[in-house]
mmCIF file of C-alpha atoms and ligand atoms in Angstrom:
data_model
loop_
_atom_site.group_PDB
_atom_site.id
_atom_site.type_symbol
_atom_site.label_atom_id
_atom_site.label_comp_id
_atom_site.label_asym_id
_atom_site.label_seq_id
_atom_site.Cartn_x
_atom_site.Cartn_y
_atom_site.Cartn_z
ATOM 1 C CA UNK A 1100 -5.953 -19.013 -29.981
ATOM 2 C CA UNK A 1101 -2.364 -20.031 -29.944
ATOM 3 C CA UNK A 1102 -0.549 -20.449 -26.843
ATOM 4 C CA UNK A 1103 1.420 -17.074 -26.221
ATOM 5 C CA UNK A 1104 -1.959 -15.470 -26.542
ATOM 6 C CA UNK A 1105 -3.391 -18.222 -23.909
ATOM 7 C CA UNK A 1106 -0.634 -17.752 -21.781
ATOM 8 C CA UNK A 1107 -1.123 -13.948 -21.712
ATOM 9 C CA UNK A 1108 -5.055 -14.408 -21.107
ATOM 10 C CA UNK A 1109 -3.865 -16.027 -17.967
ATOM 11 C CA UNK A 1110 -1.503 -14.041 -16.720
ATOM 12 C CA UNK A 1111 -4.173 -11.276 -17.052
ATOM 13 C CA UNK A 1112 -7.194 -13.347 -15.421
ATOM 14 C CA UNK A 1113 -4.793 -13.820 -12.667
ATOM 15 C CA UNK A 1114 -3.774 -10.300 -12.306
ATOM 16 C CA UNK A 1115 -7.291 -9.655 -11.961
ATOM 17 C CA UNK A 1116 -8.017 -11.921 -9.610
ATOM 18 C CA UNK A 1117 -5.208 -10.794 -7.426
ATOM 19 C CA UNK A 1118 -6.558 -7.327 -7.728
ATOM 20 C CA UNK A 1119 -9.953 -8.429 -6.820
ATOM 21 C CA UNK A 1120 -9.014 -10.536 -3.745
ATOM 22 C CA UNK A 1121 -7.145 -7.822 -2.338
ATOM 23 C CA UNK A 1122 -10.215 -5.393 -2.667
ATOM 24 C CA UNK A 1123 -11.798 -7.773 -0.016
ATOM 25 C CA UNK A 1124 -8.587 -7.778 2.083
ATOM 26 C CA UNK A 1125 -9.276 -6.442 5.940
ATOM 27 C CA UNK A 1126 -6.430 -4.639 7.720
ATOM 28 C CA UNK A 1127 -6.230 -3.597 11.479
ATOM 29 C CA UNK A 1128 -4.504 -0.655 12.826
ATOM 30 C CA UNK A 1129 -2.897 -1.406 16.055
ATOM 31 C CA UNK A 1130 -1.961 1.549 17.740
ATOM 32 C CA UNK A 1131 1.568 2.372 18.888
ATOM 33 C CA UNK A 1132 0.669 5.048 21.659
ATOM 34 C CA UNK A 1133 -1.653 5.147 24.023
ATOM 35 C CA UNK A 1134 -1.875 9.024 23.582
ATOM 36 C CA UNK A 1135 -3.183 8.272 19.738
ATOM 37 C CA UNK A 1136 -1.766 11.605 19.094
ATOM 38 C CA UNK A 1137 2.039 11.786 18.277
ATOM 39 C CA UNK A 1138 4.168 15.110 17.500
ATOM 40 C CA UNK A 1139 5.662 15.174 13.188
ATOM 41 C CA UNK A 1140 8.896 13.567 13.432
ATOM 42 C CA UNK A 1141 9.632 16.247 10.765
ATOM 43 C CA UNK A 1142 7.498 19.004 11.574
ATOM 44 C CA UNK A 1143 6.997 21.625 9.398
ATOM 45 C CA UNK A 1144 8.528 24.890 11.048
ATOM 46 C CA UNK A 1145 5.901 26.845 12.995
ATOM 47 C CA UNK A 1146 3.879 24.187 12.604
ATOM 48 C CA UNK A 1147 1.898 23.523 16.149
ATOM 49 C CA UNK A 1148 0.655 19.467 17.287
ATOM 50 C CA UNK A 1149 -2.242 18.387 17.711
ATOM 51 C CA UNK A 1150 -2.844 20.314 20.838
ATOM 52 C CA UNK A 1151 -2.881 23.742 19.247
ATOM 53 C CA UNK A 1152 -5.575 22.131 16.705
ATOM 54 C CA UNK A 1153 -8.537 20.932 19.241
ATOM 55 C CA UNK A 1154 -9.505 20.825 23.174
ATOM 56 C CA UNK A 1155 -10.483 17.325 23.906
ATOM 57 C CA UNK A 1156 -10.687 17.820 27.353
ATOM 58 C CA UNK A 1157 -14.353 17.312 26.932
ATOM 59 C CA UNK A 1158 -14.031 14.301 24.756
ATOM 60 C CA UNK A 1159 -14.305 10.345 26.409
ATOM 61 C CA UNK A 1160 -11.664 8.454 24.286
ATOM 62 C CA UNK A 1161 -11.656 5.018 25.195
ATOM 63 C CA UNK A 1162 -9.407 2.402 23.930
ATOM 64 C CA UNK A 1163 -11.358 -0.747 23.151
ATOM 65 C CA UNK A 1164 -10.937 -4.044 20.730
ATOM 66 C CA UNK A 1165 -13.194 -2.869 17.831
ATOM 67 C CA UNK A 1166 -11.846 0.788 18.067
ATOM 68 C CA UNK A 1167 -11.887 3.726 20.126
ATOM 69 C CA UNK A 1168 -15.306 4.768 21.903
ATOM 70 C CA UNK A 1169 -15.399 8.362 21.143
ATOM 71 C CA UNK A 1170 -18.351 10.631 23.191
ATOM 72 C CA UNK A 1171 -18.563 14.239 24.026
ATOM 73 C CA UNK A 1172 -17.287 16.888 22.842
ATOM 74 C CA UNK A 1173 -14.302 19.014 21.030
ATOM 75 C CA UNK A 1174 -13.667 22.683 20.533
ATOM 76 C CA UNK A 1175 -10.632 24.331 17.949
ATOM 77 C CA UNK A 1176 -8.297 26.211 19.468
ATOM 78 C CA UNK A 1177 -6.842 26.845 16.087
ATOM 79 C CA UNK A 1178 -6.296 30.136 15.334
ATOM 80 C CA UNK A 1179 -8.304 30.340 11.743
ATOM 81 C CA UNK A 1180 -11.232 31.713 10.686
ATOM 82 C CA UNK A 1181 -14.520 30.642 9.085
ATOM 83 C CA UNK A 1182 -13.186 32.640 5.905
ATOM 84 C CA UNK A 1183 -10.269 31.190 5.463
ATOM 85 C CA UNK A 1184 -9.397 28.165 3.406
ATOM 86 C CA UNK A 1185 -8.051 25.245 4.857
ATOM 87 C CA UNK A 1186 -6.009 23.121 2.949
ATOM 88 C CA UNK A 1187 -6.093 19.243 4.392
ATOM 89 C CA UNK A 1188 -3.914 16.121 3.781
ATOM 90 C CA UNK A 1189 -2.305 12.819 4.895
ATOM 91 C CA UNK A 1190 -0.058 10.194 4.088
ATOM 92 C CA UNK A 1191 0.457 6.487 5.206
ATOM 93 C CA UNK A 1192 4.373 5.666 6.291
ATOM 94 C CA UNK A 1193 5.768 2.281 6.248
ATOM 95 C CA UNK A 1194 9.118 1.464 8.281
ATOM 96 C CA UNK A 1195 11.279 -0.852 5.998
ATOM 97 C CA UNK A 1196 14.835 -1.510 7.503
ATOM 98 C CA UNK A 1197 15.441 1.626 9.153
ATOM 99 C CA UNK A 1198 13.995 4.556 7.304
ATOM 100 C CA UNK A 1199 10.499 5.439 6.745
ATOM 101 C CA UNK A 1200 9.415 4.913 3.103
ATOM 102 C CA UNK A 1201 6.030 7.138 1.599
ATOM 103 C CA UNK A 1202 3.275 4.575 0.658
ATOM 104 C CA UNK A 1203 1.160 5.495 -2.302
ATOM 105 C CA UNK A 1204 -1.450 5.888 0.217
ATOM 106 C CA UNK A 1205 -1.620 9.737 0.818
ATOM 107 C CA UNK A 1206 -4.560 12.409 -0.019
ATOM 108 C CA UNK A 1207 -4.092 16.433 -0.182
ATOM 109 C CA UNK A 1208 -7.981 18.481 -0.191
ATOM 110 C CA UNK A 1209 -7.742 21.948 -1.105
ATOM 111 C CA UNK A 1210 -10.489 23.202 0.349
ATOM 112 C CA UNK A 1211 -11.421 21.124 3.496
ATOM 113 C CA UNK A 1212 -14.573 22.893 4.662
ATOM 114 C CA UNK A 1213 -16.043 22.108 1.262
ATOM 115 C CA UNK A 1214 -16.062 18.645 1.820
ATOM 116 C CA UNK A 1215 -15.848 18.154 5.399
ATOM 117 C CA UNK A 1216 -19.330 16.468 4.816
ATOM 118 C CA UNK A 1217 -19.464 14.962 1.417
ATOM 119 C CA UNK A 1218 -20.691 10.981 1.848
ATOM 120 C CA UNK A 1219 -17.935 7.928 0.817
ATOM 121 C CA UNK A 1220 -14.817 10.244 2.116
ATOM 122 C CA UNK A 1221 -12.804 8.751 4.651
ATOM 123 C CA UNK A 1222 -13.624 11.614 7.228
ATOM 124 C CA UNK A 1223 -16.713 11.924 6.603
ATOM 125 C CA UNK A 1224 -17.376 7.729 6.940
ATOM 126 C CA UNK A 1225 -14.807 8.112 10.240
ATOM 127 C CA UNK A 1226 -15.645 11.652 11.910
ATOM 128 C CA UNK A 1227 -18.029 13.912 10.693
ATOM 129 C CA UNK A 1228 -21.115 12.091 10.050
ATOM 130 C CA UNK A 1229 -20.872 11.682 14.195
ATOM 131 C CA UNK A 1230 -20.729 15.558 14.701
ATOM 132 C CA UNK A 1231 -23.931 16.464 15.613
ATOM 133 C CA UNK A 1232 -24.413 19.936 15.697
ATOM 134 C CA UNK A 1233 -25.339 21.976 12.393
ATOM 135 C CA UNK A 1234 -23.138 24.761 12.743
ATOM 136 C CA UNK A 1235 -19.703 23.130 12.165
ATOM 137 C CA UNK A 1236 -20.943 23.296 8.905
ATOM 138 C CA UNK A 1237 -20.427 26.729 8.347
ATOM 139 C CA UNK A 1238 -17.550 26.977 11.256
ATOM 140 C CA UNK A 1239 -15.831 24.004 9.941
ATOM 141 C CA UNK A 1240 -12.509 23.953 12.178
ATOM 142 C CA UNK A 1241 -12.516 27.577 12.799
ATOM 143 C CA UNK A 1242 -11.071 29.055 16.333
ATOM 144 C CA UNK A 1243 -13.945 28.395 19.364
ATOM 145 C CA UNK A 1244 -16.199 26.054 17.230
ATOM 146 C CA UNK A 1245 -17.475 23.219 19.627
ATOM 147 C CA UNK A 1246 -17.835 19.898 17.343
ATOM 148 C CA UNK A 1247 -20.540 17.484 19.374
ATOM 149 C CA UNK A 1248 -20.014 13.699 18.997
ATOM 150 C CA UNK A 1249 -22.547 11.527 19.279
ATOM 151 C CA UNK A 1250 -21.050 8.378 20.638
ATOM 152 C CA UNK A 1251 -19.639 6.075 18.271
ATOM 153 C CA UNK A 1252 -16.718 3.257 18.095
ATOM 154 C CA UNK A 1253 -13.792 4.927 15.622
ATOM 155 C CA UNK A 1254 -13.162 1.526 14.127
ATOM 156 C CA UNK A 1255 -9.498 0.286 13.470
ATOM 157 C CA UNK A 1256 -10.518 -2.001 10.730
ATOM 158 C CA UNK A 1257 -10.836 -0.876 7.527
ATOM 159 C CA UNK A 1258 -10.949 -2.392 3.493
ATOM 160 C CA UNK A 1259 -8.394 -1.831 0.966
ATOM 161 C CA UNK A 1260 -7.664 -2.465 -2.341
ATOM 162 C CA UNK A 1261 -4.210 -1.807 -2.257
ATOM 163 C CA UNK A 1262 -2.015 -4.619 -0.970
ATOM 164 C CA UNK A 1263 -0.319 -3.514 2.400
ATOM 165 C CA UNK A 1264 2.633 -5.304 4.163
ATOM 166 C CA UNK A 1265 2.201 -5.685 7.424
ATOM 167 C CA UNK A 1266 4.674 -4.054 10.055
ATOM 168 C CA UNK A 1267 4.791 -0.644 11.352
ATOM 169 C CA UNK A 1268 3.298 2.732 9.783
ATOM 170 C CA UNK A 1269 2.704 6.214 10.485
ATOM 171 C CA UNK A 1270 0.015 8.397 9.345
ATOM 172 C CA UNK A 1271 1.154 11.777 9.079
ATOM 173 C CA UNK A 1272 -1.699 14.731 8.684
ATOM 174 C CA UNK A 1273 -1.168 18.174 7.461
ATOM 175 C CA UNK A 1274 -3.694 21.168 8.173
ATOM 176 C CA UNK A 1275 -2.791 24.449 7.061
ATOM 177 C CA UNK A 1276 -4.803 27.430 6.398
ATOM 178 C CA UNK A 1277 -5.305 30.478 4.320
ATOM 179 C CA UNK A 1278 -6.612 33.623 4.772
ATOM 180 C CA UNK A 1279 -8.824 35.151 2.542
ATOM 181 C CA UNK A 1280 -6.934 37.596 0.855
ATOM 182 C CA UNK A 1281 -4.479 34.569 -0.198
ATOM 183 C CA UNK A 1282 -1.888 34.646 2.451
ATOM 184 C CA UNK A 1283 -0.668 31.346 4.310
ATOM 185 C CA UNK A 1284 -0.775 31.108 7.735
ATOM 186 C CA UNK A 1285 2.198 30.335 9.732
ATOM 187 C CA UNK A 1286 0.289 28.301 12.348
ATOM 188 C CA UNK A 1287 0.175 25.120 10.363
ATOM 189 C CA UNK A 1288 -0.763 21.580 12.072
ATOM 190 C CA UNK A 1289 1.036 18.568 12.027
ATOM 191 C CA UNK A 1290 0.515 15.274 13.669
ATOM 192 C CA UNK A 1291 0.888 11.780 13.654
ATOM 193 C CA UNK A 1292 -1.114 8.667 14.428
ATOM 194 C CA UNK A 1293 1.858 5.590 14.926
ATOM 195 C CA UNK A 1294 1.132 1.776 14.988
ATOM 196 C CA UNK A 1295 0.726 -1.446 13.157
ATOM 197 C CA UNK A 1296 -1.012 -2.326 10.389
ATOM 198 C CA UNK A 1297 -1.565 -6.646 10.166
ATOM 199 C CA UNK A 1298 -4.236 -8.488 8.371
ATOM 200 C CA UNK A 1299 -7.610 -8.405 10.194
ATOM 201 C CA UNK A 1300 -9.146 -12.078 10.938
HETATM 202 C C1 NAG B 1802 2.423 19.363 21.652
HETATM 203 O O1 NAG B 1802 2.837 20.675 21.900
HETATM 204 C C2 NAG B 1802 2.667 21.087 23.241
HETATM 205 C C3 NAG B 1802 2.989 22.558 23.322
HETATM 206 O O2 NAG B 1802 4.150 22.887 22.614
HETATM 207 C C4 NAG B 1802 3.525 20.203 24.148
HETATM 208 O O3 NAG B 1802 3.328 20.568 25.492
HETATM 209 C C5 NAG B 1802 3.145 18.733 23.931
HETATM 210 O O4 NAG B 1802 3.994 17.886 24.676
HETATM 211 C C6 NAG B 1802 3.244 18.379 22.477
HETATM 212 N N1 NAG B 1802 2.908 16.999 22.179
HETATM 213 C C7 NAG B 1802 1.705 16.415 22.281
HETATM 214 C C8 NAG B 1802 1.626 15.005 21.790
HETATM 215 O O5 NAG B 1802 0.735 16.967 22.735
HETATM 216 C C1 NAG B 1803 -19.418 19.143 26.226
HETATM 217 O O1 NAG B 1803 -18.906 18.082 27.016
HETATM 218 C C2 NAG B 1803 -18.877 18.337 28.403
HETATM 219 C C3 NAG B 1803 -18.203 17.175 29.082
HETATM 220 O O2 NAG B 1803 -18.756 15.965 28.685
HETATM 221 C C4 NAG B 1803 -20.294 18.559 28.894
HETATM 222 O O3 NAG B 1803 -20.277 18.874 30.275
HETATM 223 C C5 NAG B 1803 -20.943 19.680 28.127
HETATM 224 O O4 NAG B 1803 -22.297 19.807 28.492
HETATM 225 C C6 NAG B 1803 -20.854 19.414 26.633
HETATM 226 N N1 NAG B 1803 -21.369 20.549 25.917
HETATM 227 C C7 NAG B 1803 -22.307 20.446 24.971
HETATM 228 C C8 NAG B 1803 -22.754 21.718 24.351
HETATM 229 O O5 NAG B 1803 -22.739 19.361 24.577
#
């Protein structure tokens, strides 16, 4: 082999070596607020926060160093119905010298309901799998549904195998839903988690 072509199997081995290590890489979210909940710094118009999405009045959130302890229960008080369509997505925010830049980290579902319980998604791993009772499956987020939580510690930590600088995010999620003859509703959701993101030990 001659030595551009050596030279060029090396850059590539280390490419994927850097790829690989980073796969293993463990990142902590270190939250901004203590309400976890923030308003959209741009909110959609109409759009409501996360109050006008779920009661947690009858949820135990408690702020520990794995995670939050989450027990009881939550009910919607979103004003959508088990036939309509609810469209679901997010995107990770990083703060770099005074504006907020979009990270490639983002994810739009079409049909939420659908897979609100299919295994390896991030909701499902985070959320779902804890809600105990069967008929949030056919409820999904739906206007009175009551989601019970079995008690479990929402962890902070979590793997990625994109590399992330570390400094100050935002994770902005999007709910809005559809009725079934195809119209939008006006009563989108909007809200933001805020906090750090550093390396985890
Ligand atoms: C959400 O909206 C409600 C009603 O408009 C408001 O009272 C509340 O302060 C807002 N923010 C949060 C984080 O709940
Ligand atoms: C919901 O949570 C409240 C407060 O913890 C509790 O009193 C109530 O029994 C729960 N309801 C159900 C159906 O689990």
């Amino acid at each position: 082999m001659c030595r551009k072509q050596l030279v060029l199997l090396c850059q590539i081995l280390v490419l994927l070596q850097v790829l690989n290590c980073s796969r293993a890489v463990l990142y902590e979210f270190v939250m901004a607020e203590e309400e976890i909940f923030s308003d959209c710094m741009d909110n959609p118009k109409g759009y409501l926060n996360i109050t006008g999405l779920m009661d947690f009045s009858s949820t135990s959130m408690e702020m520990v160093e794995e995670g939050i302890i989450l027990d009881g229960n939550m009910t919607s008080v979103w004003k959508v119905y088990p036939t309509d369509t609810i469209k679901g997505s997010f995107a990770l925010f990083y703060y770099d010298r005074g504006t907020w830049q979009q990270t490639i980290l983002s994810m739009s579902v079409g049909d939420f309901c659908k897979v609100m319980y299919k295994e390896n998604q991030y909701w499902f791993i985070h959320w779902t799998q804890h809600v105990t009772n069967i008929e949030v499956r056919d409820k999904c987020l739906s206007l009175g549904t009551m989601l019970i939580i079995e008690r479990y510690t929402f962890s902070l930590k979590f793997g990625l195998d994109v590399p992330l600088r570390s400094g100050r995010y935002r994770i902005v999620y999007n709910l809005v839903a559809t009725d079934r003859t195809g119209v939008r509703r006006k009563n989108g959701i909007c809200f933001e988690i805020r906090g750090d993101i550093n390396r985890a030990q």
